[in-house]
PDB file of C-alpha atoms in Angstrom:
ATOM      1  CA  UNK A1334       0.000   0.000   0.000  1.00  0.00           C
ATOM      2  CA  UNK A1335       3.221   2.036   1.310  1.00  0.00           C
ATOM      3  CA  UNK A1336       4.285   1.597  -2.347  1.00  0.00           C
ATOM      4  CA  UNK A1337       1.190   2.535  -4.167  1.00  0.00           C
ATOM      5  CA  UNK A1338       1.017   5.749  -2.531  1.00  0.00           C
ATOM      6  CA  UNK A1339       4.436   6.786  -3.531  1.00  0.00           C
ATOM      7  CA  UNK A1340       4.443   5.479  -7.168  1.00  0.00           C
ATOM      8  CA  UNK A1341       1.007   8.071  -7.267  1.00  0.00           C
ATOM      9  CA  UNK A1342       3.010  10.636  -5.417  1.00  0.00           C
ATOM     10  CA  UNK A1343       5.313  10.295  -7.666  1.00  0.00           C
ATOM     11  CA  UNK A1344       3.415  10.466 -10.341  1.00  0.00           C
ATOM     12  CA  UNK A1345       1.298  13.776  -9.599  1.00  0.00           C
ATOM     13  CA  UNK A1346       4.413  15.363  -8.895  1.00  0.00           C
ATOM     14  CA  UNK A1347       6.241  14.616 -12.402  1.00  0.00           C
ATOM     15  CA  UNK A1348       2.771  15.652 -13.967  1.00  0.00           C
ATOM     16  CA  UNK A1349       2.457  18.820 -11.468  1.00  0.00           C
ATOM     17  CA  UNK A1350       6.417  19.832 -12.840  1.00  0.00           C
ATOM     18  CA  UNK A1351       5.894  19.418 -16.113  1.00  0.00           C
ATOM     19  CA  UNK A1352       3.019  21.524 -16.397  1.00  0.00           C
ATOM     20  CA  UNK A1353       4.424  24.145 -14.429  1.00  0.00           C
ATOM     21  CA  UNK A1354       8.002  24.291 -16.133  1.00  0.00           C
ATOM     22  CA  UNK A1355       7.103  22.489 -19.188  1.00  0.00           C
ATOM     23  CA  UNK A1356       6.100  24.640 -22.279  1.00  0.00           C
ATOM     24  CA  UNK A1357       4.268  24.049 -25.136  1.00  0.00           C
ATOM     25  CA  UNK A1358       4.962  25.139 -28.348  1.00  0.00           C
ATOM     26  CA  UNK A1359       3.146  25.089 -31.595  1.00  0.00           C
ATOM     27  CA  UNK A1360       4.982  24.428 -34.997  1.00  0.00           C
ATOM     28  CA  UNK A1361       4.576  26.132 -38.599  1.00  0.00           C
ATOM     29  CA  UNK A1362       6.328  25.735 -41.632  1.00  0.00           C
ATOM     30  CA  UNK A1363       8.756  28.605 -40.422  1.00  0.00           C
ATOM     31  CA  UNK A1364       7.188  29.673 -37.646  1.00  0.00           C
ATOM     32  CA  UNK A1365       7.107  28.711 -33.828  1.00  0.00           C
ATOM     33  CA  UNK A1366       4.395  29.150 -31.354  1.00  0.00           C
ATOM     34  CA  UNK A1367       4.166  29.430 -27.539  1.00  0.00           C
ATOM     35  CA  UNK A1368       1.685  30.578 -25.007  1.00  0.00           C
ATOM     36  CA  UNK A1369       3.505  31.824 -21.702  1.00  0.00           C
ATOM     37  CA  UNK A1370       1.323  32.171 -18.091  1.00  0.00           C
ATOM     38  CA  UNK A1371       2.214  35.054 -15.928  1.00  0.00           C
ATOM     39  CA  UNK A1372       0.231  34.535 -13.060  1.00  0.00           C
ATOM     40  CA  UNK A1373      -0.592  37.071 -11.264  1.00  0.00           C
ATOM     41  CA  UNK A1374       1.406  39.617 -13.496  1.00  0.00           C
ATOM     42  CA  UNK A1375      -1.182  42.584 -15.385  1.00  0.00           C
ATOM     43  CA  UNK A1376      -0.516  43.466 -18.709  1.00  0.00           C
ATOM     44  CA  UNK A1377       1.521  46.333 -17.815  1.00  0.00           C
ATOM     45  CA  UNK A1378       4.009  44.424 -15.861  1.00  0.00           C
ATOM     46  CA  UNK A1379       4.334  42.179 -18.890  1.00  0.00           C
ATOM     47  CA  UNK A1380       4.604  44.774 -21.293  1.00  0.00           C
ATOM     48  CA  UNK A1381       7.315  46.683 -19.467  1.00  0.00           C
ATOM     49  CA  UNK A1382       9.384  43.627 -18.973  1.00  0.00           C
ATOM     50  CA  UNK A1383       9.303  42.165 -22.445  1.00  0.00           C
ATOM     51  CA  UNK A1384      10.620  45.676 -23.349  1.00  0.00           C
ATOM     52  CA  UNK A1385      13.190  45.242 -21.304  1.00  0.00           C
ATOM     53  CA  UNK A1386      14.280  42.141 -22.688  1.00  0.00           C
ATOM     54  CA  UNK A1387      14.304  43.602 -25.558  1.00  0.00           C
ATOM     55  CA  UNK A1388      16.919  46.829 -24.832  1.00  0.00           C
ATOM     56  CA  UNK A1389      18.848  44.305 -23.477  1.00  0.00           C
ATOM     57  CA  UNK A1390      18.872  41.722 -26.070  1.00  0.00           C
ATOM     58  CA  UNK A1391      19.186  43.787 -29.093  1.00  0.00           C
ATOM     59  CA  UNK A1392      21.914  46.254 -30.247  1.00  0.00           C
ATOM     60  CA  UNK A1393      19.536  49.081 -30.984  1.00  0.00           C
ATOM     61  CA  UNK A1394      15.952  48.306 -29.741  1.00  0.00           C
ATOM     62  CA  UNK A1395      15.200  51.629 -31.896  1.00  0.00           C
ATOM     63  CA  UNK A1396      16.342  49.896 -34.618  1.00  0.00           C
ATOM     64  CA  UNK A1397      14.515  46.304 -34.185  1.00  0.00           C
ATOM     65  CA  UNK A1398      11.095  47.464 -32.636  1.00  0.00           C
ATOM     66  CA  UNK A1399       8.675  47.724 -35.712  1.00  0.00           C
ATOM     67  CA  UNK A1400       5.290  48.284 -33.263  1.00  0.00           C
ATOM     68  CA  UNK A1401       5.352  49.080 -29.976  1.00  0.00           C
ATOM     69  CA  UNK A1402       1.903  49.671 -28.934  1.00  0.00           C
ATOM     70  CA  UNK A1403       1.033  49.206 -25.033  1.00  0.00           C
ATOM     71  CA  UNK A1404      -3.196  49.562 -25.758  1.00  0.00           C
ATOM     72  CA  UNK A1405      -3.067  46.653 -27.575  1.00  0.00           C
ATOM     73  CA  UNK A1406      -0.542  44.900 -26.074  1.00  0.00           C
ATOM     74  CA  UNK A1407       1.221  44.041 -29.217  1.00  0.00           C
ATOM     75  CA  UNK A1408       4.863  44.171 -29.760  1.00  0.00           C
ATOM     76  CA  UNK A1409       7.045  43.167 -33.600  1.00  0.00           C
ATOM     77  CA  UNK A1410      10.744  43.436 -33.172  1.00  0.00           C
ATOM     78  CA  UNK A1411      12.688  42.248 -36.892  1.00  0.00           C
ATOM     79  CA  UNK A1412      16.557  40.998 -35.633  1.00  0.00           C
ATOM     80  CA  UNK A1413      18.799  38.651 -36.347  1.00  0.00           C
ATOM     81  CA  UNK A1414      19.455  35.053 -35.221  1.00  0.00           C
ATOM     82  CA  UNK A1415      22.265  32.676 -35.344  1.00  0.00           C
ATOM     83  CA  UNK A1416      21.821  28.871 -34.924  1.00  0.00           C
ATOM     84  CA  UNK A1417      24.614  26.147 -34.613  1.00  0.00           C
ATOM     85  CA  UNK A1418      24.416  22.838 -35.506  1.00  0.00           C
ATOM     86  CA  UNK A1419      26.206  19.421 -35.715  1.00  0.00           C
ATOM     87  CA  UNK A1420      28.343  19.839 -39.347  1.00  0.00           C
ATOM     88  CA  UNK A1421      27.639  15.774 -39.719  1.00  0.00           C
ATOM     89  CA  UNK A1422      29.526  15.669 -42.803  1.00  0.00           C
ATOM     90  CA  UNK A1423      32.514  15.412 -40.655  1.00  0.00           C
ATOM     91  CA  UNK A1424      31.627  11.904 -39.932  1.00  0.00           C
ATOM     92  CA  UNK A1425      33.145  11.574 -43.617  1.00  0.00           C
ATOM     93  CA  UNK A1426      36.081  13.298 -43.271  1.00  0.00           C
ATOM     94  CA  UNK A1427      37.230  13.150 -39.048  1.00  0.00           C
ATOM     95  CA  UNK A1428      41.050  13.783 -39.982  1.00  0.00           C
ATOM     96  CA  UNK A1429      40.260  16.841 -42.024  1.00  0.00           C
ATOM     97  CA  UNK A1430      41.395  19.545 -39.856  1.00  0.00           C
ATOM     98  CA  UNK A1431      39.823  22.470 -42.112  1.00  0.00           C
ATOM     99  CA  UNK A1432      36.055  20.892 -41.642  1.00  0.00           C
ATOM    100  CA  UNK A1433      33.997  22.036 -38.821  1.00  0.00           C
ATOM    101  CA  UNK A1434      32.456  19.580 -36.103  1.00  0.00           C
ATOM    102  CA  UNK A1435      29.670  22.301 -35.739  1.00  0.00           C
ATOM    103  CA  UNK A1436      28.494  24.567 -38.270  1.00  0.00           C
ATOM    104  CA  UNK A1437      26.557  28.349 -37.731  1.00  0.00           C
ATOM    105  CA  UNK A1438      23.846  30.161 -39.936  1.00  0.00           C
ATOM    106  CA  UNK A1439      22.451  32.989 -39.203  1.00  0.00           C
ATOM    107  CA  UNK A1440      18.186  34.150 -39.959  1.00  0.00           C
ATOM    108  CA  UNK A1441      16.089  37.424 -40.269  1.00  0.00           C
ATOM    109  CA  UNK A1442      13.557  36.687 -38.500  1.00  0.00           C
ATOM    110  CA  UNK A1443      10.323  38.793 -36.767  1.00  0.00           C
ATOM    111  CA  UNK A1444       8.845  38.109 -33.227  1.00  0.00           C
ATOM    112  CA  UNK A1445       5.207  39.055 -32.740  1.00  0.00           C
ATOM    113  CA  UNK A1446       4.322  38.977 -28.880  1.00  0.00           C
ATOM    114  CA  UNK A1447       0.969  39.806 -27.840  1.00  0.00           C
ATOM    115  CA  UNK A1448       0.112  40.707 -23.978  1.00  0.00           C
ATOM    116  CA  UNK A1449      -2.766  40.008 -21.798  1.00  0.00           C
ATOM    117  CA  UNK A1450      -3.416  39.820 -18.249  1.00  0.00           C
ATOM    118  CA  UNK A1451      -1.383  36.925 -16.895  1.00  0.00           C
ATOM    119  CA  UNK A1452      -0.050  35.342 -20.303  1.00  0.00           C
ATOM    120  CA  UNK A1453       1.427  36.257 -23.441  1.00  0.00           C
ATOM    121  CA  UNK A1454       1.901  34.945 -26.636  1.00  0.00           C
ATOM    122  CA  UNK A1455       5.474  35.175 -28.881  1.00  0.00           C
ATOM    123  CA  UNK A1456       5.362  34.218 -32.596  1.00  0.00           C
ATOM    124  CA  UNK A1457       8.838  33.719 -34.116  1.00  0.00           C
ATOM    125  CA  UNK A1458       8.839  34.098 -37.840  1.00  0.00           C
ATOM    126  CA  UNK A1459      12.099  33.229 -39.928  1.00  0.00           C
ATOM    127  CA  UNK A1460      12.082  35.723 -42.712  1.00  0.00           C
ATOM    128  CA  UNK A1461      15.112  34.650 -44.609  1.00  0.00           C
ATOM    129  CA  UNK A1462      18.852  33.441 -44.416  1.00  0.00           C
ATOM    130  CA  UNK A1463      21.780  35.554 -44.344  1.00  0.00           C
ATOM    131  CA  UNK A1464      23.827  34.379 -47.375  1.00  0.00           C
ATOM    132  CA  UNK A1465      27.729  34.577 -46.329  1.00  0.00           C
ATOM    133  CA  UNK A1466      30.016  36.919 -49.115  1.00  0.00           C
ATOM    134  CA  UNK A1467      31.270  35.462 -52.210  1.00  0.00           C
ATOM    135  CA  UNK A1468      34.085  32.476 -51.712  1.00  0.00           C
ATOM    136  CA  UNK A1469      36.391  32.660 -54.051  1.00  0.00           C
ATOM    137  CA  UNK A1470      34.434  35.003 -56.073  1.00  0.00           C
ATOM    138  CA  UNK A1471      31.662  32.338 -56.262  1.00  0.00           C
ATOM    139  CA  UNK A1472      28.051  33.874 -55.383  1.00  0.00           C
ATOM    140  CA  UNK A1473      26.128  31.399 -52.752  1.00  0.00           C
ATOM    141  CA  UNK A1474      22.948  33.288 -52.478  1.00  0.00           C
ATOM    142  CA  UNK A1475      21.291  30.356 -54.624  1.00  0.00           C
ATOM    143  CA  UNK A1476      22.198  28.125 -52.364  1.00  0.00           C
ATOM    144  CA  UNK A1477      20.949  29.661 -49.531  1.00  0.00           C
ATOM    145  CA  UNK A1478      18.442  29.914 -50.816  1.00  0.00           C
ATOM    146  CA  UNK A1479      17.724  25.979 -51.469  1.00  0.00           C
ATOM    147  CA  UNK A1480      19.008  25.775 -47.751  1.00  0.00           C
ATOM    148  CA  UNK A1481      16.069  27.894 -46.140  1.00  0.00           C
ATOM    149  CA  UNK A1482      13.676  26.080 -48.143  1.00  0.00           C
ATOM    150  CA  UNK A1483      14.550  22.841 -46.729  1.00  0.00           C
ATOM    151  CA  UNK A1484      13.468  24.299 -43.274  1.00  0.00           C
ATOM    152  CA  UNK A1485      10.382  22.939 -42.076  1.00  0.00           C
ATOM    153  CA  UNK A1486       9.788  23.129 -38.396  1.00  0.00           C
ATOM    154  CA  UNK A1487       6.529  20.419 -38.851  1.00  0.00           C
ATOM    155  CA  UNK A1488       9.229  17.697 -40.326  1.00  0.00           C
ATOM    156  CA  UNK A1489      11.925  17.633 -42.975  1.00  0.00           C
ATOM    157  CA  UNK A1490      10.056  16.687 -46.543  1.00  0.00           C
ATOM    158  CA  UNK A1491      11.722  14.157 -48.298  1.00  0.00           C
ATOM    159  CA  UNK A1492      10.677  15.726 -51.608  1.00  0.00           C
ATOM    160  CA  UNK A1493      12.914  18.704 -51.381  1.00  0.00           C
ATOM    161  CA  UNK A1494      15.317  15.897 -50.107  1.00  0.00           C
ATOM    162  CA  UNK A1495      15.294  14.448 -53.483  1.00  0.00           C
ATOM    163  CA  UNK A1496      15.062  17.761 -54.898  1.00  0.00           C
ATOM    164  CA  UNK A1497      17.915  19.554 -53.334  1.00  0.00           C
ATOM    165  CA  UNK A1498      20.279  15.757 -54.289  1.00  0.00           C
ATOM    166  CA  UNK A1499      19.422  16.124 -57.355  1.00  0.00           C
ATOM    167  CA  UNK A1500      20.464  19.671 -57.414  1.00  0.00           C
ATOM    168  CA  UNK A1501      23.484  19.242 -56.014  1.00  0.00           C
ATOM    169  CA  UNK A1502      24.179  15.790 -57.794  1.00  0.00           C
ATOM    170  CA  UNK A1503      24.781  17.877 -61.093  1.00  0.00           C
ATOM    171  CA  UNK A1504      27.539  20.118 -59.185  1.00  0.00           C
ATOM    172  CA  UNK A1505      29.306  17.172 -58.086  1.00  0.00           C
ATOM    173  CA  UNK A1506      28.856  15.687 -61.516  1.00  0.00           C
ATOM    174  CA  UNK A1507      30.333  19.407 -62.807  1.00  0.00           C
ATOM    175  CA  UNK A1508      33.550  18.758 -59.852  1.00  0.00           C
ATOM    176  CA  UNK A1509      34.056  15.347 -61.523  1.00  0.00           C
ATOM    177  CA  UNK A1510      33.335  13.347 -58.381  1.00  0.00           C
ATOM    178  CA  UNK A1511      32.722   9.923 -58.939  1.00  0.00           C
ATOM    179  CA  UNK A1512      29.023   8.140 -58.627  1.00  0.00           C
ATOM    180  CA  UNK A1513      30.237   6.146 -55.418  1.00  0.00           C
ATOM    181  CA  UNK A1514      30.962   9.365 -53.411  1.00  0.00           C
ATOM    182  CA  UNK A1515      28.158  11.508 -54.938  1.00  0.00           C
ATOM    183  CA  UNK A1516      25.938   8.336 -53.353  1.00  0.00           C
ATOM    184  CA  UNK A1517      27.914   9.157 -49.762  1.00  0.00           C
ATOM    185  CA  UNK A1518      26.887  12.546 -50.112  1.00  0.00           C
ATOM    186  CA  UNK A1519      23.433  12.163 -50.685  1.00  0.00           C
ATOM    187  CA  UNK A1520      22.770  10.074 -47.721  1.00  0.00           C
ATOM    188  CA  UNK A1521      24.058  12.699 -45.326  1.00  0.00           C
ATOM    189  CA  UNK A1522      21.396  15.114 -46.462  1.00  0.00           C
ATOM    190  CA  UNK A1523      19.033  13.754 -44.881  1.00  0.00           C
ATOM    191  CA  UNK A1524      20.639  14.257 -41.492  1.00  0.00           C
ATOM    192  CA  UNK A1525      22.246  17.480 -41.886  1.00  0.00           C
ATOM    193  CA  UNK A1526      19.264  19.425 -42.443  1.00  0.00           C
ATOM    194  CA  UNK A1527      17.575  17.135 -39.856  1.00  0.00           C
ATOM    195  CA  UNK A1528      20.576  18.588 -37.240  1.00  0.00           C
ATOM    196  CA  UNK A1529      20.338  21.940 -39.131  1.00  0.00           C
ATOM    197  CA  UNK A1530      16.694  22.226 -38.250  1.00  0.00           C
ATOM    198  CA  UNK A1531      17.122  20.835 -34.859  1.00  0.00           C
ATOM    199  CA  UNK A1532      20.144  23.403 -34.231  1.00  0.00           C
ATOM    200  CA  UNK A1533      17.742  26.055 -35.710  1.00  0.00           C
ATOM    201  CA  UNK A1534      14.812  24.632 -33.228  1.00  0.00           C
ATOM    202  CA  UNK A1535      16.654  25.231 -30.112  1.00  0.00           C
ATOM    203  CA  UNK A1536      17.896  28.710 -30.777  1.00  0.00           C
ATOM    204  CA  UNK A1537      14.442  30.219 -31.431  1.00  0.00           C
ATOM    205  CA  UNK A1538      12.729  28.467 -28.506  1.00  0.00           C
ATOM    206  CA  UNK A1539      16.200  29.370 -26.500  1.00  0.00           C
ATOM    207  CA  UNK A1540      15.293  32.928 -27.196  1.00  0.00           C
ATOM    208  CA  UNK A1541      11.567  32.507 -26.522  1.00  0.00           C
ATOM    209  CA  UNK A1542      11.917  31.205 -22.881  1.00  0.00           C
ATOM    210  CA  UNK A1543      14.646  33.752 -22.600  1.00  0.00           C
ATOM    211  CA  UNK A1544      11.753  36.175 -22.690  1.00  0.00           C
ATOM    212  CA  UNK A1545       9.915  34.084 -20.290  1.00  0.00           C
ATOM    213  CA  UNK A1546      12.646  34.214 -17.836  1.00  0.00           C
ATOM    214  CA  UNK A1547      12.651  37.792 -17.654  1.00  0.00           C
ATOM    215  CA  UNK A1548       8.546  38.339 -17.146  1.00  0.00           C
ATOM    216  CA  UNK A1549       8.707  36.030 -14.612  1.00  0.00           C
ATOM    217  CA  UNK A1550      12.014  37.313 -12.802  1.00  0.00           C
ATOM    218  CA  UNK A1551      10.815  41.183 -13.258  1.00  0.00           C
ATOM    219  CA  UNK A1552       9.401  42.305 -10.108  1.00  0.00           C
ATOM    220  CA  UNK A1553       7.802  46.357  -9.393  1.00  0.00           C
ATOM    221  CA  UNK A1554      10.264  48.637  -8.771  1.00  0.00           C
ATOM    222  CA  UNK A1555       9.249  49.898  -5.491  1.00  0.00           C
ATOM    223  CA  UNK A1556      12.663  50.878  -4.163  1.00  0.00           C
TER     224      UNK A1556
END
């Protein structure tokens, strides 16, 4: 009986924790989702805090706020993220010293938070990818742009898998590299973008509960 009881102690606690530290988050195409609670905090507490994040987040908070409008409780800042991620094509190639083990990229993106009494909601929207300068004289804003396509936050799609092998089958083809390793390369793509997307994942919702943090942390300034 002893037993019992703790196994359901247990139990309610794990479920209690999780649904007071866990959050939820809903996924788009480019886009991720989450509802935050603020218990017990009014909308002008919120407000004032997230604003605060901001100024302290952001180079120039004149620069990245786009709305800033208290009556509705609606905030849009445009910045800049960077995401890093596990370069698995090193896996091929362990002794190369010039490869990476991890790999960065960096995103416009937009963050829409809206503010009510007690909760808030932040919307982070990936606008586009930063495409690096010219190697070599060699222009990479085409593939890029093949590389933000591939980013799905609701599952990677194996038709632009086959879509982006095929376009980068005819460069290798171009380099002279051989069928066998063209066939190597292809079966990394899958989990590249897979670790790309899951790099890209934990930056945005990094920054999202980074805003949580602060709302719940900020208390009235009553010295």
């Amino acid at each position: 009986m002893k037993n019992l009881i703790l196994i359901l102690t247990f139990l309610t606690l794990t479920l209690t924790s999780s649904k007071i530290y866990g959050q939820e988050f809903e996924y788009a195409e480019k886009t991720i989702t989450g509802i935050y609670e603020a218990d017990g905090k009014s909308k002008s507490e919120i407000f004032s805090a997230i604003n605060k994040w901001i100024a302290l987040n952001y180079n120039s908070a004149k620069n990245v706020v786009q709305l800033n409008d208290k009556e509705s409780g609606t905030i849009i800042v445009k910045g800049i993220n960077e995401a890093v991620y596990k370069n698995v094509m090193k896996e091929m190639y362990p002794k190369n010293k010039y490869m990476q083990e991890y790999n960065t990229v960096e995103f416009n993106h937009t963050i829409e938070i809206n503010v009510k009494d007690n909760r808030y909601r932040i919307i982070y929207h990936l606008t586009d990818i930063i495409t690096p300068a010219p190697v070599a004289g060699y222009n990479l804003e085409q593939q890029y742009s093949i590389v933000f396509d591939m980013i799905d936050f609701t599952g990677l799609k194996q038709e632009k898998i086959d879509a982006y092998n095929e376009y980068v089958d005819e460069l290798w083809k171009k380099a002279m590299v051989g069928k066998k390793k063209r066939e190597e390369f292809q079966e990394m793509t899958k989990p590249t973008f897979e670790e790309l997307i899951k790099g890209v994942k934990e930056s945005v919702k990094a920054t999202m509960n980074s805003v949580g943090t602060t709302v719940k942390s900020t208390k009235k300034d009553d010295w």
